[in-house]
Each structure stands twice: as C-alpha cells, then as structure tokens.
C-alpha cells in the first residue's frame, strides 16, 4: 500500500510539473513574441522600482547606474505608454556630477596624468554607463535661502560638508553656526574680507573712488581657484560679474557652496584643455594663492589666461612669490617675471604680496620681440575661440588687424554695453539692426514669461538662471533689471556667439547637451530651453529622456523650466512630467511670432525627499 501511494504521488508531481511547464512555455511564447513589438517605454517601466528606494547596488557594475539598454525611450513612441516614475538613485549619489565622477574614472581605469590635472577634467560616461535615475536631495534638504541673504548664509543640510570650515578656520572662508553655514567674506589672501581686498586692488590701479568697475569699463572677471567665491560675491555690488572657477578637488564642495549662495560659478580646471570660454572674454583674471604652477609646460596655463584676457586686460596675482620672501619664492618670481615679460605683459601695480600685470593693447610688442623668442605666436590657422575639448597651446594669440588698429576692445561701458551692438557682430555677418530687433523681441518674450510665472514667484524667488541655448544672449539681457544672473550656454557645434555674449557684459560657457553639464545637482532656479529639445533629439539623435533627467539634476526643487519648442516636443515633455514629479505652471501658444507651431511650456519641479517612499512637502 505504501509503495502504491508513493507511485501515485510521483505521478501527480510529474503531471503538475508538466502543466506548470506548459503554462510557462505559453507565457514565454506569448509575451516573448509581443515584446518584439512592444514599446521600449513599457520594457523600461517594468524595471523601475518605487520612488524613494535604493536603486543602485554596491558592486562595481551596479555602481555605474542603470544600463541605458534597459531604459530606452523615443520621441516617436505613440502607444501612450509612459513610465509611472523614473527610478531614484541611491542617496550616496545626491551630489553626482556625471562627467566629473571620480568613481567612473576608477571603474573605467582611465590612464590620466595626475600632474596635468587630467583627472579633474571632463570624462563623460558612455550611454550604457549613465545613471538613468533621478538624483535625490540630501537628508533634511530645504528650499535654499533667498538672495541677497544667501550670499552670507546657507542651510547646512543642503550641503552637509563642514570640513572646509575647520580646514580654513583661520581664513574666514565659512563658519558652522547651528543649522546654517555662515560666510564672513574671507579668503586665503583676504582674511579680513573680500570687500576690503577688492577696494585695495582698485586703489592699486588708481580707479576712480577705489571702485573696481572703473566707471563701467571693468565688467567681466575670471577668478581662478576661487574657493567658496566670496571674491566674486562681493564684486557683484560693484556691477562686476565674475566667473568663479575651481575643480572638484580636495576642496570638493567649494563650487557647490558658491552656487548655493547665488554666486556665478563653474566647475573647471586649468589642465590640458582650453576653458570653455572664447578669446578676449574677461577684463580681469584673478588668482589669490590658487596653488597653480604657472611655470609648467612653457607657461601654457598663463598663456591660456592670455587668450581669455581682453586687450589691456589685467591679471591680479596674490601670492608669496610676489613678495619673494625666501629663496624658492625668489626663484619662482624671477622665472615668472621673465615669462610675462616675453609675453609682453607689464606690471601695472605691485604692493606687498600682490602684483597686477596688464596685457598690451596692440600687437606692437609681439612684433618687436627677437626672432625665436618663447613663447611663440600661435599659428595663423589657430582659432582662439575653438574651445570644446580643444587642447591648450603654449603660444600667444595675437590680435586681428582690426583689433590691433582699434587699440582696445571697443566696448561701451557697463551698463550701456548690455544693449549696444558688440563690435564682433561682424564676425558672424550679423547687422546692428538684427541685433537691436533680437534684443527687443526677447524683452517682450521675457515679460510674457514673467506674466505666466507671476502666480508662482515673488521678487526674490529666482536667482540662478541658465539659458540652455543662448544665441545672442538677449534672453539674459532682458533679465538685466532683475536681481538674477544668467549662465548663457552656447552649443559646441553652432555659431560661437558666446563671444558676443561676453561683449555684452554677460557670462556663459560652451556645452553639448548630449552630455551632462559641469555643475552640482540642485544649483539653478530657472532653466530656459529654447529649441534645445528639438536640436538634441531630432538633429543630434540624443535621448530626450536623458536630457529631462539632466535638467532635473541641475534644477533646484521648486525651480522652473521654460520650454519654447515645437508642439510635438512640448507634447513629448508633458507626458513625462508625472514620472519626474514636475507640474505644469502654464502653457501658451507662441505661433503668432512665427510661421511655425511653437508653444511655451512652463513647469515646476516639486520638492520631494526620499525616506523609503515619495514624500512631498510644501
């Protein structure tokens, strides 16, 4: 009896296995055949986890993020299937900068020359290694303190890094005080305040009333090795805008602090590539104990500053070498003095540990140098405005015949230069009339934007602004009467109009939006995307979803995105808004301005925090 029972159990078990196998085979054949034609959106959405969960694992492969092949979407998908939510990266990626990610360098085993600072330059992940997930804010994140109060204090929870306060405690960079981090305005060379230091520089140059703006003739500044950007922050009250520049180095969060404070700043390094700014962009370059070896590689880094300075531009250098206290300082000072003399720079002023050199107005000095003098003049076919991924050259960029004859930049003083047609318009074949019309057109458009935004904003809601495709910079110029600053971004493959933008007294950078931008997460209050999506998706074939995720990374919670584009693009963006937890503020038809079907969409990013599940706060 027992044997017969065991036999019947085996038969039942075998029958069950066969039935289960048949069902599984049927499901495999059915769904497998459907998957050949189903939308990649549905395939991607099945891989998503609940918002708020830890998405990435701890091994090397999972540290790279969500595989691009598992997360493909397309503009032409018309089956109406969209992901309910994008996944959220692990909390440890709350400060991820994809193209400046040190972990990526280690994982890809890139062979970089550390002595040339290559590890601080941009190295973007391949599509299959991108983080296709939303970057979470840190624990306890709060809506940032508003400008101008933010210049002097930020929430500690938003940038929970206090090591600089301890490391630079004797230099008054920053002080931790309860829930806030306070910025007294000090720096490595100006412990007693950037305001006093700036006034002393103006005094050294004999500028009227010790005002650094020199009656509006000094407007754009490059601050190299800027720390937490107090120098640039205090220049703003003199109607001077500085591009505060520093790498993501041992002082990792200095640029993050600068942007949280509402001060213009950019993550970059003087390494092997040209900085993403055109030639003759700045009236002043500044280095306050920035720890840069200016003598390396035949002075190539100093020659990069020379490329960026306008005719008659200044380089203010505050460092012990300028004082030559010991034998090593004296050696460096002698070699640096000899180098800048061969570059035709002259000392404009020198006091204590600060020296200010001035660049020549014309080519005369270059032409008078002895044959074979180093550094040489750049080749005639070298384009000084080609910068995106272009190697630096250890050569002097001479002026064009027109600029040589002009003996200067020919720019109007600030603020008149904001709306005055720049002299370099002729480089693009643009007329003065076209420039004036473009300026007026964007003045009206920005007024319309603010009308649409008015239910959501007050006078100090917006501070950090980015124009993702700036053209002539007229969007930024139209914001001149508001207490904001604009990072004007110009595509790397289009007309390099960024030099016109700098000639207007504004700042910006060159970029390719198929890649991540060099900034920390949550650093801009407003992004303006005029035909950016159509350019990236339709012309370049880049992922629209990648661009949405990148915009979400850059944008502060409660920040705004303005999309001006074709109706099909607007519809594409709108269908993903719930997945990234944005909400529509306004939609407006702008086709009356053109023959096309352009639409304006304004959306706002919600404030959400991760704690195992989505939690929205006001």
mmCIF file of C-alpha atoms in Angstrom, residues 142 145 152-157 159 161-162 165-166 173-184 257:
data_model
loop_
_atom_site.group_PDB
_atom_site.id
_atom_site.type_symbol
_atom_site.label_atom_id
_atom_site.label_comp_id
_atom_site.label_asym_id
_atom_site.label_seq_id
_atom_site.Cartn_x
_atom_site.Cartn_y
_atom_site.Cartn_z
ATOM 1 C CA UNK A 142 15.335 72.746 2.495
ATOM 2 C CA UNK A 145 17.783 80.794 1.440
ATOM 3 C CA UNK A 152 26.204 85.256 3.690
ATOM 4 C CA UNK A 153 24.438 82.069 4.839
ATOM 5 C CA UNK A 154 23.080 78.739 3.553
ATOM 6 C CA UNK A 155 21.364 75.717 5.092
ATOM 7 C CA UNK A 156 23.898 73.182 6.351
ATOM 8 C CA UNK A 157 21.520 70.330 5.433
ATOM 9 C CA UNK A 159 25.458 70.908 1.613
ATOM 10 C CA UNK A 161 30.066 69.293 4.390
ATOM 11 C CA UNK A 162 31.806 71.260 7.096
ATOM 12 C CA UNK A 165 35.075 75.381 7.899
ATOM 13 C CA UNK A 166 37.642 73.517 10.003
ATOM 14 C CA UNK A 173 36.006 81.082 4.478
ATOM 15 C CA UNK A 174 32.990 79.743 6.361
ATOM 16 C CA UNK A 175 31.725 79.095 9.867
ATOM 17 C CA UNK A 176 29.222 76.490 11.063
ATOM 18 C CA UNK A 177 26.509 78.063 13.191
ATOM 19 C CA UNK A 178 23.597 75.831 14.212
ATOM 20 C CA UNK A 179 21.585 74.767 11.158
ATOM 21 C CA UNK A 180 23.416 77.225 8.906
ATOM 22 C CA UNK A 181 26.824 77.770 7.401
ATOM 23 C CA UNK A 182 27.913 81.409 7.579
ATOM 24 C CA UNK A 183 30.282 83.093 5.086
ATOM 25 C CA UNK A 184 32.135 86.044 6.658
ATOM 26 C CA UNK A 257 28.735 76.387 -1.866
#
